XYZ file of C-alpha atoms in Angstrom:
553
model
C -1.658 3.255 -58.837
C -4.385 2.123 -56.563
C -6.750 4.408 -54.475
C -7.059 3.338 -50.740
C -10.467 2.467 -49.872
C -12.022 4.828 -47.333
C -12.895 3.377 -43.915
C -16.263 5.364 -43.951
C -18.528 5.972 -47.002
C -21.763 8.076 -47.205
C -24.182 6.433 -49.770
C -26.278 9.053 -51.760
C -24.741 12.306 -50.572
C -27.066 14.166 -52.752
C -30.071 12.567 -51.271
C -28.855 13.361 -47.946
C -28.718 16.983 -48.791
C -32.418 16.806 -50.120
C -33.421 14.989 -47.021
C -30.992 15.377 -44.022
C -33.154 12.931 -41.911
C -32.174 9.937 -43.906
C -28.719 8.783 -43.708
C -27.091 5.616 -45.150
C -23.514 4.873 -44.287
C -21.035 2.075 -45.249
C -18.457 1.031 -42.654
C -15.400 -0.857 -43.987
C -14.593 -2.708 -40.722
C -13.713 -6.365 -40.037
C -15.705 -6.444 -36.838
C -19.442 -6.653 -37.789
C -20.639 -6.441 -34.318
C -19.944 -2.612 -34.435
C -23.019 -2.423 -36.585
C -25.243 -4.285 -33.989
C -23.855 -2.014 -31.303
C -24.539 1.199 -33.066
C -28.065 -0.082 -34.090
C -28.999 -0.681 -30.555
C -27.570 2.819 -29.161
C -29.388 4.558 -32.024
C -32.831 2.858 -31.267
C -32.515 4.195 -27.669
C -32.164 7.754 -28.894
C -35.479 9.850 -28.638
C -35.140 11.525 -32.151
C -34.670 8.260 -34.118
C -37.492 6.760 -36.238
C -35.682 3.839 -37.473
C -32.181 2.402 -37.255
C -30.835 -0.693 -38.956
C -27.783 -2.455 -40.235
C -26.926 -5.269 -42.776
C -23.784 -7.144 -43.505
C -23.901 -7.745 -47.299
C -21.655 -10.776 -47.213
C -20.022 -12.396 -44.122
C -16.778 -12.566 -45.657
C -16.611 -8.957 -46.632
C -15.313 -6.115 -44.181
C -18.431 -4.203 -44.822
C -21.417 -2.928 -42.679
C -24.314 -1.243 -44.065
C -26.084 1.184 -41.657
C -29.236 3.114 -42.270
C -30.682 5.812 -39.943
C -34.023 7.681 -40.358
C -34.673 10.447 -37.756
C -37.985 12.571 -36.992
C -38.841 15.258 -39.392
C -36.669 18.288 -39.084
C -33.855 16.451 -37.334
C -30.801 16.018 -39.087
C -29.392 12.315 -38.954
C -25.631 13.087 -39.096
C -25.265 14.755 -35.778
C -27.320 11.929 -34.259
C -25.022 9.434 -35.805
C -22.119 11.237 -34.315
C -23.812 11.216 -30.849
C -24.076 7.394 -31.188
C -20.090 7.077 -31.804
C -19.567 9.276 -28.913
C -21.859 7.154 -26.610
C -20.130 3.983 -27.959
C -16.650 5.489 -27.064
C -17.901 6.521 -23.661
C -19.309 3.000 -22.995
C -16.124 1.316 -23.686
C -14.030 3.962 -21.775
C -16.192 3.257 -18.727
C -16.027 -0.395 -19.145
C -12.255 -0.147 -19.333
C -12.052 2.124 -16.204
C -14.305 -0.310 -14.166
C -12.152 -3.245 -15.327
C -8.813 -1.356 -14.460
C -10.135 -0.477 -11.092
C -11.291 -4.082 -10.297
C -8.041 -5.469 -11.547
C -5.988 -2.940 -9.504
C -8.123 -3.688 -6.440
C -7.675 -7.362 -6.832
C -3.887 -6.874 -7.297
C -3.315 -4.700 -4.261
C -5.497 -6.729 -2.045
C -3.817 -10.064 -2.991
C -0.082 -9.435 -3.180
C 2.060 -9.290 0.016
C 5.734 -8.119 0.359
C 7.745 -8.980 3.641
C 10.466 -6.572 4.529
C 13.756 -7.514 6.233
C 16.036 -4.920 7.776
C 19.289 -6.161 8.815
C 22.009 -4.159 10.613
C 22.303 -0.624 11.796
C 21.954 0.716 8.271
C 19.340 -1.495 7.142
C 17.012 -0.734 10.231
C 17.567 3.118 9.978
C 16.413 2.929 6.451
C 13.640 0.562 7.129
C 12.340 2.900 10.010
C 12.195 5.980 7.826
C 10.603 3.740 5.032
C 7.739 2.750 7.485
C 7.135 6.438 8.497
C 6.558 7.080 4.921
C 4.181 4.345 4.505
C 2.283 5.152 7.588
C 1.634 8.478 5.941
C 0.894 7.463 2.554
C -1.774 4.905 3.823
C -3.363 7.286 6.258
C -2.375 5.569 9.553
C -1.546 6.841 12.785
C 2.002 6.106 14.453
C 0.450 2.953 15.948
C -1.006 1.624 12.926
C -4.716 2.584 13.489
C -6.484 4.463 10.874
C -6.561 8.230 11.079
C -10.025 8.420 9.514
C -12.599 5.677 10.328
C -13.793 6.072 6.654
C -10.357 5.326 5.119
C -11.280 1.597 4.902
C -13.506 2.411 1.889
C -10.625 3.934 0.092
C -8.952 1.444 -2.436
C -5.365 1.199 -1.422
C -3.040 -1.485 -0.800
C -2.263 -1.419 2.847
C -2.222 -5.263 2.837
C 0.763 -5.254 0.497
C 3.069 -4.221 3.351
C 0.753 -4.430 6.408
C -1.062 -7.139 8.306
C -4.455 -6.184 9.713
C -4.738 -7.409 13.302
C -7.646 -8.478 15.213
C -8.194 -5.049 16.577
C -7.979 -3.622 12.912
C -4.715 -1.837 13.679
C -2.128 -2.485 10.856
C 1.132 -4.239 11.597
C 4.129 -4.056 9.283
C 5.096 -7.252 7.476
C 8.729 -6.553 8.613
C 11.429 -8.432 10.542
C 14.032 -6.208 12.386
C 17.347 -7.897 12.774
C 20.589 -6.841 14.448
C 23.290 -8.173 16.241
C 23.560 -5.235 18.614
C 20.734 -3.464 20.233
C 21.179 0.295 19.824
C 19.087 1.103 16.634
C 16.528 -1.272 17.266
C 15.840 -0.232 20.824
C 15.644 3.163 19.539
C 12.928 2.258 17.074
C 11.048 0.294 19.859
C 11.404 3.245 22.168
C 10.295 6.008 19.703
C 6.661 7.052 18.898
C 6.334 4.207 16.484
C 7.172 1.667 19.187
C 3.339 0.308 19.046
C 3.619 0.003 15.273
C 5.886 -3.108 14.988
C 5.384 -6.455 16.184
C 7.697 -7.428 18.912
C 7.654 -11.098 17.631
C 9.306 -10.001 14.510
C 12.522 -8.449 16.192
C 15.591 -10.428 16.459
C 18.490 -9.223 18.737
C 21.498 -11.148 19.530
C 21.628 -12.543 22.971
C 25.214 -11.308 23.393
C 24.610 -7.990 22.008
C 28.095 -7.536 20.873
C 27.645 -7.002 17.087
C 29.888 -8.095 14.360
C 32.729 -5.566 14.766
C 32.580 -4.490 11.147
C 33.627 -7.859 10.109
C 31.744 -9.908 7.363
C 33.298 -13.269 8.644
C 31.876 -12.582 12.161
C 28.451 -11.595 10.998
C 28.337 -14.592 8.438
C 29.505 -17.184 11.275
C 26.864 -15.852 13.816
C 24.336 -16.120 11.005
C 24.999 -19.923 11.116
C 23.904 -19.873 14.691
C 20.949 -17.619 14.518
C 19.341 -17.947 11.111
C 16.782 -20.616 12.098
C 15.099 -18.249 14.628
C 14.932 -15.470 11.958
C 13.805 -17.716 9.180
C 10.923 -18.835 11.533
C 9.788 -15.285 11.596
C 9.674 -15.005 8.003
C 7.682 -18.212 7.618
C 5.241 -17.024 9.957
C 4.779 -13.799 8.165
C 4.718 -15.581 4.947
C 1.834 -17.835 6.098
C -0.258 -14.861 7.094
C 0.088 -13.347 3.641
C -2.743 -14.029 1.187
C -0.258 -14.309 -1.647
C 3.564 -13.809 -1.232
C 4.779 -11.359 -4.002
C 8.205 -10.977 -2.545
C 10.895 -9.685 -0.268
C 12.522 -6.433 0.409
C 15.874 -6.609 1.910
C 17.670 -3.385 3.308
C 21.074 -3.559 4.458
C 24.763 -2.067 4.083
C 27.278 -4.000 2.142
C 30.046 -2.559 4.038
C 29.640 -3.136 7.806
C 29.699 -6.590 9.594
C 26.038 -7.268 10.256
C 24.311 -5.963 7.162
C 26.936 -7.663 4.994
C 27.921 -10.786 6.751
C 24.720 -11.863 8.558
C 22.753 -10.322 5.766
C 24.552 -12.554 3.238
C 23.980 -15.751 5.046
C 20.062 -14.539 5.580
C 20.099 -13.945 1.646
C 21.273 -17.575 1.083
C 18.849 -19.044 3.463
C 15.940 -16.987 2.146
C 16.821 -18.160 -1.480
C 16.997 -21.691 -0.245
C 13.658 -21.614 1.561
C 11.992 -19.507 -1.100
C 13.473 -20.487 -4.425
C 10.822 -19.004 -6.712
C 10.064 -15.953 -4.695
C 11.203 -12.355 -5.818
C 13.873 -10.895 -3.550
C 14.948 -7.268 -4.072
C 17.629 -5.623 -1.920
C 18.241 -2.152 -1.185
C 21.863 -2.371 -0.831
C 23.941 0.692 0.578
C 27.621 1.002 -0.446
C 29.618 3.177 1.855
C 31.397 6.343 0.936
C 34.010 5.204 -1.713
C 36.154 8.343 -0.940
C 36.237 8.281 2.917
C 35.015 4.723 4.107
C 33.888 4.418 7.673
C 35.076 0.915 7.734
C 38.636 -0.058 7.362
C 37.947 -3.424 6.008
C 35.161 -2.309 3.596
C 36.829 -3.815 0.436
C 36.682 -7.336 1.989
C 33.043 -6.971 3.292
C 31.940 -5.548 -0.178
C 33.517 -8.155 -2.245
C 32.052 -11.042 -0.083
C 28.550 -9.445 -0.109
C 28.621 -8.698 -3.876
C 28.765 -12.473 -4.746
C 25.612 -13.092 -2.476
C 23.774 -10.393 -4.229
C 24.641 -11.823 -7.556
C 23.607 -15.260 -6.577
C 20.530 -14.785 -4.096
C 18.486 -11.784 -5.368
C 16.458 -11.012 -8.276
C 17.085 -7.174 -8.343
C 19.511 -5.026 -6.499
C 18.885 -1.301 -5.966
C 22.223 0.122 -5.610
C 22.476 2.921 -3.138
C 25.893 4.563 -3.178
C 26.655 6.714 0.010
C 29.093 9.002 -1.912
C 26.377 9.818 -4.654
C 23.544 10.186 -2.063
C 25.404 12.588 0.016
C 26.380 14.513 -3.142
C 22.980 14.525 -4.744
C 21.235 15.770 -1.427
C 23.859 18.288 -0.758
C 23.740 19.833 -4.265
C 19.905 19.875 -4.530
C 19.287 21.456 -1.104
C 22.382 23.680 -1.249
C 23.996 22.123 1.817
C 27.736 21.900 2.507
C 27.085 18.370 3.721
C 24.010 16.131 3.794
C 22.691 14.765 7.157
C 21.647 11.218 7.566
C 18.185 12.273 7.988
C 18.125 13.996 4.735
C 19.749 10.791 3.087
C 17.484 8.339 4.763
C 14.501 10.347 3.806
C 15.419 10.304 0.089
C 16.068 6.433 0.162
C 12.718 6.020 1.979
C 11.197 8.088 -0.840
C 12.778 6.078 -3.597
C 11.591 2.837 -1.838
C 8.050 4.208 -1.436
C 7.962 5.351 -5.266
C 9.161 2.060 -6.395
C 6.134 0.149 -4.838
C 3.570 2.967 -5.759
C 1.957 0.784 -8.361
C 1.772 -2.073 -6.186
C 0.151 -0.284 -3.411
C -2.290 1.887 -5.247
C -4.659 1.307 -8.197
C -2.495 1.023 -11.462
C -2.664 -0.563 -14.722
C 0.970 -1.615 -14.828
C 3.579 -3.018 -12.652
C 0.858 -4.179 -10.008
C 3.163 -6.800 -8.749
C 7.078 -6.661 -7.640
C 7.477 -9.494 -10.206
C 6.302 -7.430 -13.082
C 8.779 -4.476 -12.334
C 11.642 -6.817 -11.809
C 11.072 -8.813 -15.111
C 10.979 -5.434 -16.884
C 14.208 -4.021 -15.305
C 16.222 -7.215 -15.350
C 16.145 -8.843 -18.974
C 19.434 -10.495 -18.414
C 19.232 -11.944 -14.720
C 23.007 -11.575 -13.968
C 23.033 -7.971 -14.666
C 20.413 -7.256 -11.836
C 21.855 -4.023 -10.389
C 19.508 -1.010 -10.788
C 20.392 2.716 -10.317
C 17.936 5.271 -9.197
C 17.236 8.880 -9.493
C 14.611 11.211 -8.096
C 13.079 14.562 -8.550
C 12.330 17.154 -7.170
C 14.616 16.779 -3.923
C 13.734 19.475 -1.813
C 13.563 20.313 2.110
C 10.035 20.063 3.199
C 10.776 22.998 5.442
C 11.447 25.349 2.623
C 8.617 27.889 2.005
C 9.364 28.400 -1.699
C 8.232 25.604 -4.044
C 9.358 25.688 -7.719
C 7.277 24.817 -10.729
C 7.472 21.323 -12.129
C 6.603 19.794 -15.483
C 7.019 16.306 -16.960
C 9.712 17.461 -19.274
C 11.617 19.003 -16.468
C 11.362 16.060 -14.418
C 12.293 13.821 -17.005
C 15.319 16.019 -18.117
C 16.442 15.960 -14.532
C 16.296 12.249 -13.769
C 17.910 11.237 -16.976
C 21.040 13.025 -16.239
C 23.898 10.908 -14.834
C 24.584 13.393 -12.221
C 21.148 12.621 -10.738
C 21.712 8.975 -10.057
C 22.357 7.609 -6.594
C 25.456 5.710 -7.721
C 28.823 7.239 -8.580
C 30.054 5.864 -11.946
C 33.422 6.582 -13.575
C 33.013 4.572 -16.933
C 36.417 5.584 -18.128
C 38.160 4.148 -15.245
C 36.866 0.677 -15.609
C 37.063 0.597 -19.301
C 33.349 0.915 -19.798
C 33.467 4.083 -22.033
C 30.717 2.315 -24.347
C 28.321 1.935 -21.234
C 24.555 1.706 -22.279
C 21.007 1.595 -20.897
C 19.715 -1.759 -20.873
C 16.214 -1.030 -19.363
C 14.482 1.703 -17.398
C 11.211 2.541 -15.993
C 10.238 6.281 -15.251
C 7.453 6.468 -12.563
C 5.906 9.965 -12.823
C 3.367 11.101 -10.119
C 1.160 14.083 -10.024
C -1.295 16.003 -12.005
C -0.445 16.366 -15.724
C -1.898 15.466 -18.919
C -1.424 12.092 -20.378
C -0.169 13.665 -23.701
C 2.917 14.877 -21.815
C 4.248 11.389 -21.792
C 4.611 11.049 -25.649
C 6.064 14.531 -25.721
C 8.579 13.378 -23.101
C 9.594 10.503 -25.167
C 10.030 12.829 -27.995
C 12.147 15.279 -26.053
C 14.332 12.704 -24.836
C 15.065 11.063 -28.108
C 15.759 14.513 -29.780
C 18.248 15.289 -26.948
C 19.783 11.727 -27.331
C 19.652 11.233 -23.677
C 19.648 7.523 -24.212
C 22.537 5.417 -25.288
C 21.343 1.982 -26.259
C 23.478 -1.222 -26.806
C 24.197 -1.531 -30.492
C 22.147 -4.788 -30.750
C 18.869 -3.077 -29.140
C 15.949 -3.023 -31.534
C 13.607 -0.838 -29.173
C 13.898 2.041 -26.902
C 14.749 0.727 -23.221
C 12.779 3.467 -21.650
C 9.300 2.959 -20.316
C 7.498 5.783 -18.778
C 4.582 5.240 -16.611
C 1.997 7.538 -14.813
C 2.110 6.076 -11.116
C -0.647 6.614 -8.589
C -0.479 9.063 -5.823
C -1.504 8.345 -2.243
C -5.095 9.703 -1.582
C -4.146 10.396 1.947
C -1.534 13.206 1.416
C -1.249 16.411 -0.422
C 1.684 16.584 -2.745
C 4.067 19.230 -2.374
C 4.725 19.435 -6.161
C 2.595 19.197 -9.157
C 4.795 16.517 -10.754
C 7.643 14.294 -9.411
C 9.396 11.531 -10.816
C 11.668 8.442 -10.122
C 13.806 6.493 -12.375
C 14.923 2.835 -12.041
C 17.706 2.361 -14.547
C 19.549 -0.873 -15.454
C 22.639 0.751 -16.912
C 25.966 -0.893 -17.529
C 27.982 1.911 -16.210
C 27.071 0.579 -12.701
C 30.004 -1.751 -13.283
C 32.443 1.026 -12.560
C 31.510 0.895 -8.892
C 32.214 -2.946 -8.768
C 35.431 -2.362 -10.571
C 36.458 0.213 -7.826
C 35.517 -2.427 -5.178
C 37.526 -5.064 -6.890
C 40.695 -2.824 -7.235
C 40.630 -1.888 -3.535
C 40.040 -5.499 -2.532
C 43.106 -6.578 -4.704
C 45.252 -3.772 -3.170
C 44.328 -4.931 0.437
C 44.790 -8.502 -0.486
C 48.120 -8.091 -2.173
C 49.388 -6.613 1.208
C 47.470 -9.033 3.269
C 46.098 -6.020 5.056
C 43.760 -6.749 8.164
C 43.523 -10.442 6.949
C 44.063 -11.590 10.511
C 40.593 -10.214 11.562
C 39.087 -12.705 9.025
C 41.313 -15.417 9.763
C 40.611 -15.920 13.219
C 36.887 -16.161 12.724
C 36.368 -19.900 13.427
C 35.047 -21.811 10.221
C 35.698 -19.012 7.902
C 38.110 -19.669 4.973
C 40.052 -17.021 3.089
C 39.350 -18.813 0.029
C 35.760 -17.498 -0.077
C 37.350 -14.013 -0.679
C 39.050 -15.051 -3.961
C 35.905 -16.781 -4.886
C 33.947 -13.591 -4.465
C 36.588 -11.758 -6.406
C 36.517 -14.131 -9.393
C 32.749 -13.902 -9.497
C 33.064 -10.050 -9.619
C 35.593 -10.303 -12.408
C 33.174 -12.478 -14.334
C 30.303 -9.924 -13.714
C 32.619 -6.972 -15.235
C 33.385 -9.014 -18.154
C 29.764 -9.585 -18.764
C 28.862 -5.831 -18.628
C 31.789 -5.185 -21.116
C 30.383 -7.943 -23.445
C 26.806 -6.654 -23.389
C 27.952 -3.295 -24.660
C 29.240 -5.066 -28.017
C 27.530 -5.992 -31.088
C 28.771 -9.403 -30.662
C 26.683 -10.046 -27.395
C 23.891 -12.017 -29.509
C 26.588 -13.556 -31.722
C 26.186 -10.624 -34.360
C 29.341 -8.892 -35.594
């Protein structure tokens, strides 16, 4: 049996008792520069008469340190003070580096947002209201406080700074009918947006909730829209990616949105595209041909994006109504929740942070297998800002809530799609607020004790990553702690299985196909191609849940 060598050894402890001012220590460390650092720190201290170090042999992990203090001054406490000073020094260097790195990151990366169709523009409008508040801006893009320019935040990620110093969203507003965009441009935020980045169809007739109509009109108008995108990209110091908001169920957001995604991917093949895609209410759809529109859009999301944040209206309405104690959620409540999710997903990009400072970093973490790029989200706490009562929040409570399936913004029914073995592939929890960093390891322990995560059978490490995300310096948070979960979970496939089943039911009866057949240039074969792609996706979701995914049995 061998005795482990101590990392620190005091030579002649009896001599130290006789003369506390003389201390000789051996450090068993590979990095010999530690000795030199300690020597310099000790030599600058007032009560030190002599400090020196020696390395007996360059190939040995041994440093000999000798300290002589003034008469009547014990050497050991002085030695400990030197270590404290060394720790503080390195912590300060690390803090300054992180601040410089974060500042460089938020100042150089730009994200361009495209809002397409009625739903996409309504979400986008609420999102920009949120960003204006979080970056200390007035509704016209001017700074509320003239000293706010000195605060390190990433306004430049989502805003251009005009010659008169007001900030203009890096956004393109697109629709085939004018009502929603005209409403935005006549609101109190009318001076925020650039009129040059607004596209409205000259006919103003819309797409009639028909994917084929929106897609075919996209063939005629995409060049004008891509020109706007190119102009914004040229103004960006470094293009990090695109945010794309739309509905998959209507005509413009799905049809024209699909065409724009194709053209965007062709024009910017290596740039991250993250969409926030709204699926309409599965129980009471507001568009009769929703199954056709959704299946056709789903193929473009699979082929043209890097990440899709799935927003299911059924789940959004349920979660908001449950948390607020309402019989039914309003559009305003739902849009504010979606905007809050979008804001939280970009907090580490817009404010100083050590991790996830680019959209690419976040997407690479969440999407380890590119075909499976569909992300679910959860947020807590969800509360009405008009309520006077504010409940207590802790890291553990927030993590417990956002890890619950009922908190997800997607309605999943694993058993109905044969995905009863569904599992978590990757997830990032962004926690914001005032809490001790030690609460994060405690949260990991709590989650694993409660077995709140079901991993794939082939997984070797936990798929969950918890990060303390920065808060806006311009607004006072309502809650001490808030949290947002982004989860790549295989049970999202149940939503696609339901979409496919509804499509096949419609298609078998040829229900409403005439609406698509009369669109010039559109082929019904595109529908079956999209359905086949969806079947392939569902097969992959089932396969990744098995031990054989990497060839192991």
